[in-house]
């Protein structure tokens, strides 16, 4: 048991240390409008976890998409499904930002892409520009928001990936989304976890009554428990907008 606890503590210590090292003021928001989400990082989709932020574009297309930091366009992918028209920008600090479901690219990038589409006689194309071909500055216009690919409505899909191309939560990098709504707890439950455990003289799951307070917190009713028990929460946490 002690060895398991040590591994758990090491894991959390490493995670906290890694999160503390993330650059918090390096990346800027990719749209010049207040950020309101239609989907957040890690949401469970039909066959995957959502790998970025889906940012609302005021129910329209054509908003300016700007480079979140200095770098160069390292990948351009155009397909009928998936991310539709997508740009990947490689940054000097090793991270990559992704901008997807775009309507079109900035004039320079658009010309770069069309030249190669005509040369290959294909609309769907994947390109990997070299470092010096399409450099971008922070806050430079790189595209216009759209609704291409497997998009259910106009929005910008935005990602930050680490050096191994693993998606990370953009909120950990200082991309702030206004959120003044407290979570709503639908249910709190206590579970006996072994044969010796019981809660309120029962070995079955017990629902714990909650009393909501004005500040958004809750007071839970007391339980009489013995042995190894666990807790489960059913909740909804909405954001502004």
Coordinates of N, CA and C in Angstrom, one line a residue, residues 26 28 66-71 91 136-141:
X26 N 2.7 33.4 -23.1 CA 3.3 33.3 -24.4 C 2.3 33.3 -25.5
X28 N -1.4 34.1 -27.2 CA -2.5 35.0 -27.1 C -3.8 34.3 -27.7
X66 N -6.0 35.0 -35.8 CA -4.7 35.6 -35.7 C -3.7 34.6 -35.1
X67 N -2.5 34.6 -35.4 CA -1.4 33.7 -34.9 C -1.3 34.0 -33.4
X68 N -1.4 32.9 -32.6 CA -1.4 33.0 -31.2 C 0.0 33.4 -30.6
X69 N 1.1 33.2 -31.4 CA 2.4 33.6 -31.1 C 3.3 33.5 -32.3
X70 N 4.5 34.0 -32.3 CA 5.4 34.0 -33.4 C 5.8 32.6 -33.8
X71 N 6.0 32.3 -35.1 CA 6.4 31.0 -35.5 C 6.4 30.9 -37.0
X91 N 6.0 26.9 -33.2 CA 6.6 28.1 -32.4 C 8.0 27.8 -31.9
X136 N 5.3 33.7 -39.5 CA 4.2 34.6 -39.0 C 4.6 35.2 -37.7
X137 N 4.1 36.4 -37.5 CA 4.3 37.1 -36.2 C 3.1 36.9 -35.3
X138 N 3.3 37.2 -34.0 CA 2.2 37.1 -33.1 C 1.2 38.1 -33.4
X139 N -0.1 37.7 -33.4 CA -1.2 38.6 -33.7 C -1.3 38.9 -35.2
X140 N -0.6 38.2 -36.0 CA -0.7 38.4 -37.5 C -1.9 37.7 -38.0
X141 N -2.6 38.3 -38.9 CA -3.8 37.6 -39.6 C -3.3 36.4 -40.4

